[in-house]
XYZ file of C-alpha atoms in Angstrom:
444
model
C -120.907 -267.899 -132.578
C -117.834 -266.296 -133.321
C -114.742 -265.660 -131.104
C -115.879 -262.050 -130.196
C -118.824 -263.728 -128.690
C -116.793 -266.305 -126.527
C -114.636 -263.294 -125.111
C -117.653 -261.296 -124.252
C -118.880 -264.453 -122.605
C -115.697 -264.541 -120.315
C -116.000 -260.764 -119.700
C -119.723 -261.146 -118.554
C -118.743 -263.275 -115.598
C -117.729 -259.729 -114.020
C -121.270 -258.961 -114.063
C -122.524 -260.873 -111.216
C -120.143 -262.565 -108.556
C -120.216 -266.311 -108.176
C -120.318 -268.116 -105.300
C -117.088 -268.451 -103.341
C -114.962 -271.429 -104.301
C -113.400 -273.578 -101.677
C -110.041 -274.942 -101.895
C -110.862 -278.174 -100.334
C -110.911 -281.389 -102.143
C -113.079 -284.099 -100.864
C -116.414 -284.679 -102.147
C -119.068 -286.128 -99.601
C -122.464 -286.972 -100.995
C -125.000 -288.287 -97.796
C -128.336 -288.323 -99.199
C -130.468 -291.493 -100.424
C -133.651 -290.054 -101.680
C -132.420 -290.618 -105.202
C -133.793 -294.261 -105.003
C -137.218 -293.034 -105.437
C -136.673 -291.207 -108.716
C -136.649 -292.992 -112.412
C -133.855 -291.876 -114.455
C -134.075 -294.926 -117.214
C -135.871 -292.029 -119.713
C -132.865 -289.928 -119.634
C -131.111 -289.961 -123.216
C -128.920 -286.614 -122.733
C -125.477 -287.488 -121.640
C -123.446 -285.452 -119.137
C -119.703 -285.381 -120.159
C -117.583 -284.059 -117.715
C -114.249 -282.397 -118.838
C -110.850 -281.424 -117.852
C -108.413 -278.725 -118.463
C -105.755 -281.079 -120.268
C -108.520 -282.750 -123.080
C -111.445 -280.269 -123.476
C -112.383 -282.175 -126.693
C -112.529 -285.547 -125.319
C -115.581 -287.291 -123.485
C -113.575 -289.273 -121.174
C -116.059 -289.633 -118.371
C -119.756 -289.223 -118.322
C -121.898 -288.713 -115.121
C -125.194 -290.898 -114.868
C -128.096 -289.354 -113.047
C -128.826 -291.943 -110.067
C -125.457 -293.863 -110.345
C -123.633 -292.122 -107.290
C -120.522 -293.948 -108.107
C -120.122 -291.929 -111.380
C -119.531 -288.716 -109.535
C -116.556 -290.384 -108.046
C -115.410 -292.196 -111.086
C -115.530 -288.765 -112.717
C -113.720 -287.016 -110.047
C -116.747 -284.452 -109.545
C -116.367 -281.934 -106.817
C -119.202 -280.860 -104.662
C -117.196 -277.764 -103.307
C -116.655 -275.808 -106.443
C -118.441 -274.281 -109.144
C -120.499 -276.391 -112.110
C -120.620 -275.366 -115.682
C -122.894 -276.897 -118.014
C -122.647 -276.331 -121.386
C -125.615 -277.148 -123.696
C -125.358 -276.897 -127.230
C -127.798 -276.051 -129.995
C -128.677 -277.443 -133.350
C -126.278 -279.546 -135.435
C -126.660 -279.931 -138.909
C -123.867 -282.668 -139.171
C -124.674 -284.186 -135.929
C -121.134 -282.964 -134.288
C -119.896 -280.771 -131.890
C -118.848 -277.077 -132.841
C -115.256 -276.011 -132.004
C -116.648 -273.201 -129.685
C -117.582 -275.586 -127.350
C -114.072 -276.516 -126.775
C -112.895 -273.148 -126.386
C -115.772 -272.470 -123.875
C -114.552 -275.303 -122.087
C -110.883 -274.095 -122.050
C -111.905 -270.547 -121.129
C -114.011 -271.577 -118.179
C -111.059 -273.621 -116.948
C -108.723 -270.557 -117.399
C -110.907 -268.599 -114.922
C -111.821 -271.659 -112.451
C -109.289 -274.248 -112.740
C -110.996 -276.412 -110.182
C -114.643 -276.190 -111.652
C -116.640 -278.896 -112.796
C -117.176 -278.053 -116.213
C -119.963 -280.507 -117.662
C -121.093 -280.777 -121.636
C -124.616 -281.809 -122.272
C -124.656 -283.907 -125.518
C -128.155 -284.039 -127.017
C -127.159 -284.576 -130.493
C -129.160 -287.317 -131.417
C -132.349 -284.745 -130.535
C -130.407 -282.000 -132.067
C -129.598 -283.310 -135.582
C -133.160 -283.189 -136.937
C -135.399 -280.776 -138.945
C -135.170 -277.511 -136.760
C -138.882 -277.671 -135.658
C -138.426 -281.385 -134.421
C -134.928 -280.084 -132.669
C -137.047 -277.091 -131.161
C -139.248 -279.160 -129.762
C -137.196 -281.647 -128.625
C -135.609 -278.777 -126.439
C -138.552 -279.476 -123.793
C -137.533 -283.532 -123.608
C -133.790 -282.279 -123.325
C -134.719 -279.673 -120.454
C -136.584 -281.953 -118.502
C -133.058 -284.426 -118.544
C -131.209 -281.335 -117.326
C -133.790 -280.597 -114.899
C -133.550 -284.380 -113.239
C -130.089 -284.014 -113.415
C -129.491 -280.568 -111.439
C -132.285 -281.985 -109.107
C -130.162 -285.438 -108.456
C -127.057 -283.160 -107.528
C -129.352 -281.338 -105.219
C -130.476 -284.478 -103.364
C -126.774 -285.314 -103.200
C -126.352 -282.047 -101.154
C -124.631 -280.418 -104.105
C -125.794 -276.460 -103.664
C -127.632 -274.915 -106.545
C -125.714 -271.803 -105.832
C -122.796 -272.901 -107.575
C -124.653 -274.000 -110.964
C -124.321 -272.132 -113.519
C -125.849 -273.167 -117.382
C -124.682 -271.472 -120.475
C -126.706 -272.649 -123.106
C -126.191 -271.795 -127.240
C -129.315 -271.268 -129.510
C -131.784 -274.028 -128.822
C -129.559 -274.848 -125.886
C -130.461 -271.522 -124.333
C -133.799 -272.656 -124.151
C -132.984 -276.294 -123.241
C -131.306 -274.270 -120.111
C -134.861 -272.311 -119.361
C -136.783 -275.230 -119.505
C -134.605 -276.632 -116.908
C -134.299 -273.961 -114.713
C -138.395 -273.787 -115.011
C -138.459 -277.581 -113.698
C -135.620 -277.665 -111.270
C -137.222 -278.071 -107.584
C -135.257 -274.973 -106.599
C -133.851 -272.109 -108.623
C -130.106 -272.381 -110.049
C -128.042 -269.551 -109.173
C -127.159 -268.683 -112.846
C -127.958 -269.082 -116.474
C -126.375 -267.614 -119.414
C -128.134 -267.457 -123.044
C -125.684 -267.173 -126.119
C -127.596 -266.292 -129.024
C -130.895 -267.965 -128.049
C -132.800 -269.029 -131.040
C -135.372 -266.833 -132.885
C -137.713 -269.287 -134.883
C -140.474 -271.073 -132.679
C -139.405 -269.032 -129.488
C -140.085 -265.313 -130.426
C -143.503 -265.656 -129.082
C -143.586 -269.023 -127.213
C -144.938 -269.097 -123.589
C -142.145 -268.376 -120.876
C -142.389 -271.788 -119.900
C -140.506 -273.101 -122.809
C -138.429 -270.849 -123.788
C -135.662 -268.894 -121.667
C -136.812 -266.069 -119.325
C -135.706 -264.205 -116.212
C -137.703 -266.595 -113.759
C -135.503 -269.506 -114.767
C -132.422 -268.592 -112.757
C -131.713 -266.084 -109.418
C -129.662 -264.270 -112.676
C -130.257 -264.456 -116.173
C -128.001 -262.903 -118.482
C -127.900 -263.085 -122.371
C -125.863 -262.083 -125.568
C -127.905 -261.525 -128.629
C -125.461 -261.837 -131.481
C -127.731 -262.765 -134.827
C -130.840 -260.930 -134.656
C -131.224 -259.679 -138.024
C -134.408 -260.131 -139.849
C -138.121 -260.322 -139.125
C -139.147 -261.312 -135.809
C -139.527 -265.158 -135.505
C -137.672 -265.518 -138.543
C -134.053 -264.357 -137.440
C -131.478 -266.790 -136.204
C -131.448 -265.214 -132.824
C -134.329 -264.154 -130.661
C -134.690 -260.503 -130.581
C -137.072 -260.163 -127.534
C -135.170 -259.289 -124.066
C -135.108 -263.137 -122.338
C -133.062 -262.383 -119.421
C -132.569 -259.781 -116.335
C -129.764 -258.344 -118.503
C -129.542 -258.836 -122.167
C -126.298 -257.771 -124.198
C -127.009 -256.831 -128.082
C -123.214 -256.373 -129.116
C -123.083 -254.131 -132.428
C -126.435 -253.816 -132.463
C -127.153 -257.350 -132.108
C -127.528 -257.902 -135.666
C -124.645 -259.198 -137.100
C -121.158 -260.133 -135.765
C -118.342 -260.305 -138.038
C -116.452 -264.068 -138.584
C -119.407 -265.525 -136.740
C -119.607 -269.038 -138.483
C -123.346 -269.508 -138.393
C -123.074 -267.808 -141.618
C -121.226 -270.648 -142.868
C -123.319 -273.347 -141.382
C -126.733 -271.814 -143.343
C -124.381 -271.620 -146.476
C -123.673 -275.245 -146.268
C -127.675 -276.095 -145.862
C -128.307 -273.678 -148.432
C -125.795 -275.552 -151.066
C -126.016 -279.087 -149.830
C -129.253 -279.496 -147.932
C -129.578 -281.155 -144.475
C -128.242 -284.797 -145.323
C -125.028 -285.027 -146.884
C -122.006 -286.622 -145.020
C -119.844 -284.501 -142.425
C -116.346 -285.343 -141.340
C -114.891 -283.134 -138.564
C -111.022 -283.492 -139.020
C -108.452 -282.098 -135.715
C -104.981 -282.012 -136.695
C -101.732 -281.016 -134.298
C -99.519 -279.195 -136.212
C -96.085 -278.494 -135.184
C -93.000 -276.517 -136.841
C -89.296 -275.555 -135.891
C -90.120 -272.107 -136.252
C -93.039 -270.095 -134.873
C -95.631 -268.993 -137.509
C -99.160 -268.398 -137.915
C -101.415 -267.871 -140.763
C -104.877 -267.383 -141.270
C -107.804 -268.450 -144.077
C -105.555 -270.799 -145.750
C -107.114 -272.806 -148.774
C -106.838 -276.581 -148.527
C -108.155 -279.658 -150.697
C -109.359 -282.620 -148.771
C -109.917 -285.747 -150.692
C -111.450 -288.700 -149.020
C -111.217 -292.533 -149.932
C -113.326 -295.216 -148.415
C -114.985 -298.900 -148.847
C -117.760 -297.475 -151.601
C -116.692 -294.382 -153.028
C -114.281 -291.623 -152.840
C -114.544 -287.454 -153.162
C -111.592 -285.951 -154.727
C -110.606 -282.153 -153.880
C -113.178 -280.747 -151.304
C -112.346 -277.349 -150.898
C -111.890 -276.290 -147.267
C -110.822 -273.144 -145.679
C -109.128 -273.611 -142.290
C -109.219 -270.441 -140.259
C -105.866 -270.505 -138.446
C -102.674 -272.378 -138.704
C -100.422 -272.089 -135.843
C -97.506 -273.809 -134.486
C -97.797 -276.276 -131.986
C -101.623 -276.256 -131.849
C -104.559 -278.530 -132.845
C -106.572 -277.111 -135.895
C -110.316 -278.492 -136.227
C -112.561 -278.019 -139.504
C -115.491 -279.636 -141.262
C -115.491 -281.744 -144.275
C -118.550 -281.984 -146.095
C -119.025 -284.449 -148.886
C -121.943 -285.276 -151.158
C -121.363 -288.757 -151.412
C -121.387 -291.730 -149.318
C -117.828 -293.025 -149.063
C -118.524 -295.928 -146.781
C -116.045 -296.566 -144.188
C -113.107 -294.303 -144.054
C -109.671 -295.661 -145.322
C -107.320 -292.711 -146.601
C -107.009 -289.016 -146.703
C -105.135 -286.765 -148.849
C -104.489 -283.324 -147.288
C -103.092 -280.333 -149.891
C -102.157 -277.266 -148.636
C -102.979 -274.338 -151.734
C -100.884 -271.038 -152.171
C -102.962 -268.404 -150.975
C -101.488 -266.057 -153.381
C -98.849 -265.802 -156.467
C -96.270 -264.567 -153.881
C -96.935 -267.251 -151.627
C -93.539 -269.180 -151.477
C -91.586 -266.771 -153.233
C -89.447 -265.582 -149.898
C -89.603 -268.748 -147.894
C -91.525 -271.871 -147.789
C -94.358 -272.506 -145.245
C -94.747 -275.870 -143.569
C -96.072 -277.848 -140.661
C -95.150 -281.456 -139.542
C -98.404 -283.734 -138.949
C -98.120 -287.002 -136.881
C -101.675 -287.932 -136.476
C -105.221 -286.787 -137.712
C -108.617 -287.557 -135.871
C -111.572 -287.752 -137.980
C -115.155 -288.012 -136.604
C -118.218 -288.976 -138.852
C -120.987 -287.034 -138.578
C -123.329 -289.674 -139.380
C -122.088 -292.556 -137.795
C -120.266 -290.555 -134.935
C -117.157 -293.289 -135.474
C -114.143 -291.543 -134.170
C -110.927 -293.043 -136.544
C -107.377 -291.774 -136.038
C -104.940 -291.587 -139.475
C -101.207 -291.882 -139.349
C -98.951 -290.591 -142.234
C -98.612 -293.153 -145.027
C -94.823 -292.767 -145.083
C -93.096 -291.932 -142.324
C -93.572 -290.672 -138.605
C -94.693 -287.330 -139.886
C -96.334 -285.901 -142.808
C -95.023 -282.702 -144.172
C -97.499 -280.301 -145.245
C -95.952 -277.526 -147.098
C -97.926 -274.642 -148.671
C -98.165 -275.025 -152.600
C -96.325 -278.383 -152.164
C -97.384 -282.132 -152.873
C -100.494 -283.768 -151.378
C -99.888 -285.620 -147.993
C -101.261 -289.203 -147.675
C -102.765 -290.506 -144.197
C -103.942 -294.043 -143.751
C -106.305 -295.462 -141.257
C -104.518 -296.506 -138.114
C -104.742 -299.604 -135.876
C -104.538 -297.522 -132.730
C -108.035 -296.597 -131.426
C -109.748 -293.692 -129.845
C -111.066 -296.166 -127.160
C -107.303 -297.286 -126.439
C -106.269 -293.825 -126.198
C -109.280 -292.759 -124.240
C -108.460 -295.811 -121.642
C -105.131 -294.152 -121.439
C -106.090 -290.931 -120.542
C -108.345 -292.243 -117.759
C -105.616 -294.516 -116.656
C -103.332 -291.272 -116.378
C -105.929 -289.024 -114.761
C -106.937 -291.692 -112.339
C -103.675 -292.047 -110.777
C -101.970 -288.844 -111.609
C -104.740 -286.257 -111.548
C -105.290 -283.724 -114.530
C -105.228 -280.648 -113.947
C -104.080 -277.113 -115.097
C -100.578 -276.740 -114.332
C -99.866 -280.442 -115.070
C -101.568 -280.214 -118.214
C -99.670 -277.417 -119.295
C -96.522 -279.213 -118.418
C -97.415 -282.008 -120.101
C -98.081 -280.531 -123.090
C -95.028 -278.517 -123.004
C -93.065 -281.855 -123.033
C -95.033 -283.078 -125.651
C -94.256 -279.956 -127.955
C -90.372 -280.358 -127.069
C -90.524 -283.875 -127.866
C -91.987 -283.368 -131.397
C -89.659 -280.405 -132.009
C -86.681 -282.397 -131.024
C -87.735 -285.347 -133.425
C -88.289 -282.538 -136.157
C -85.190 -280.894 -135.758
C -83.352 -284.420 -135.752
C -85.251 -285.268 -139.008
C -84.484 -281.928 -141.011
C -80.998 -282.250 -140.090
C -80.798 -285.610 -141.094
C -82.174 -284.813 -144.320
C -79.794 -282.126 -144.730
C -76.531 -284.157 -144.158
C -77.889 -286.704 -146.540
C -78.398 -284.069 -149.382
C -75.303 -282.526 -148.617
C -73.597 -285.881 -148.913
C -75.278 -286.848 -152.285
C -74.163 -283.552 -153.594
C -70.563 -283.989 -152.567
C -70.399 -287.445 -154.213
């Protein structure tokens, strides 16, 4: 799903008024009826997100354990959004999820935003993953029923599902004890669902209001990536619904055609900053991976955008099992013969986070030399080595901070600004020191 679809979704919220949101902060749950329900068969995870760290699984709601609601700061007086991903070739969350989390918090800063994680069932062959939508739908329905039994009003529940996730939302809506308020289908999957019974796919009967964006319906019925038939109260077909320029699903299909489903995937997240404001698009990179059993040299990657003081995320695919990842080299190639002719583009990097699609292991990497790595267009490779700092340690620090200080929008913006100011100050100090040293050496 491309950027256009995400913004169309945000705009689409104006089609129907949401339940008014109270400004009170208390959460009070009274029902004891959940003791009779067996939640042990639920495999899906319900990760509650916050505006400060939209891409981090900091806390999970566990159906049947009401203490998890207070532990994760769930509120029963505000809107709840459940985001449901689709088929995952690499076993990883795609970047659109974090963008959607951020967009939802921009609209409803106090909302409960939950990401439904069913990656284990979604990263199989497509027919198996499509069949698993029924099991995941049952999980989501049990979760919603649990909330309702604890006096949470279903008028505040909004499911948003992409691809197979849209049909998960449909199955869930069909199985809940009472009808939820709204389901938004983002390009519901076509294969196996175009002619399926309405009980096992998204349909208008699954919520009080069902709105659908069809963004990839090119091809014959039941063979197109997105479903062609109307499946909601309102069905929107942007650009005719056949194709959206910039949509990343085509790149995913290209990866499948080139490498097959079983190769090895690494999701890389890098925060870049600079002393000047700069934005460059579609930049060519070469990534080399070094592990305990093998290595992958000069893997070509195109990074969609590099922007000062931002976190970039991209996927690296290797045809080798390199084992435990120990070192990474990152090279920024020139994108034209004129690159660097008038000025040099460069960014500073302090930390790189890498998640393996196969093992789900998350590892932090730091520059091999110095506190910062200087990534220069057309320059030398920057080497990053595995850090002793664990993502679990960082998660515990963040949870401690959230517990004692809260998260939230303005606070997160202030903290982000403070972090960027700190990085900029360190960068400028380093640059000044280097300049003074150079002049001193030249004079001598």
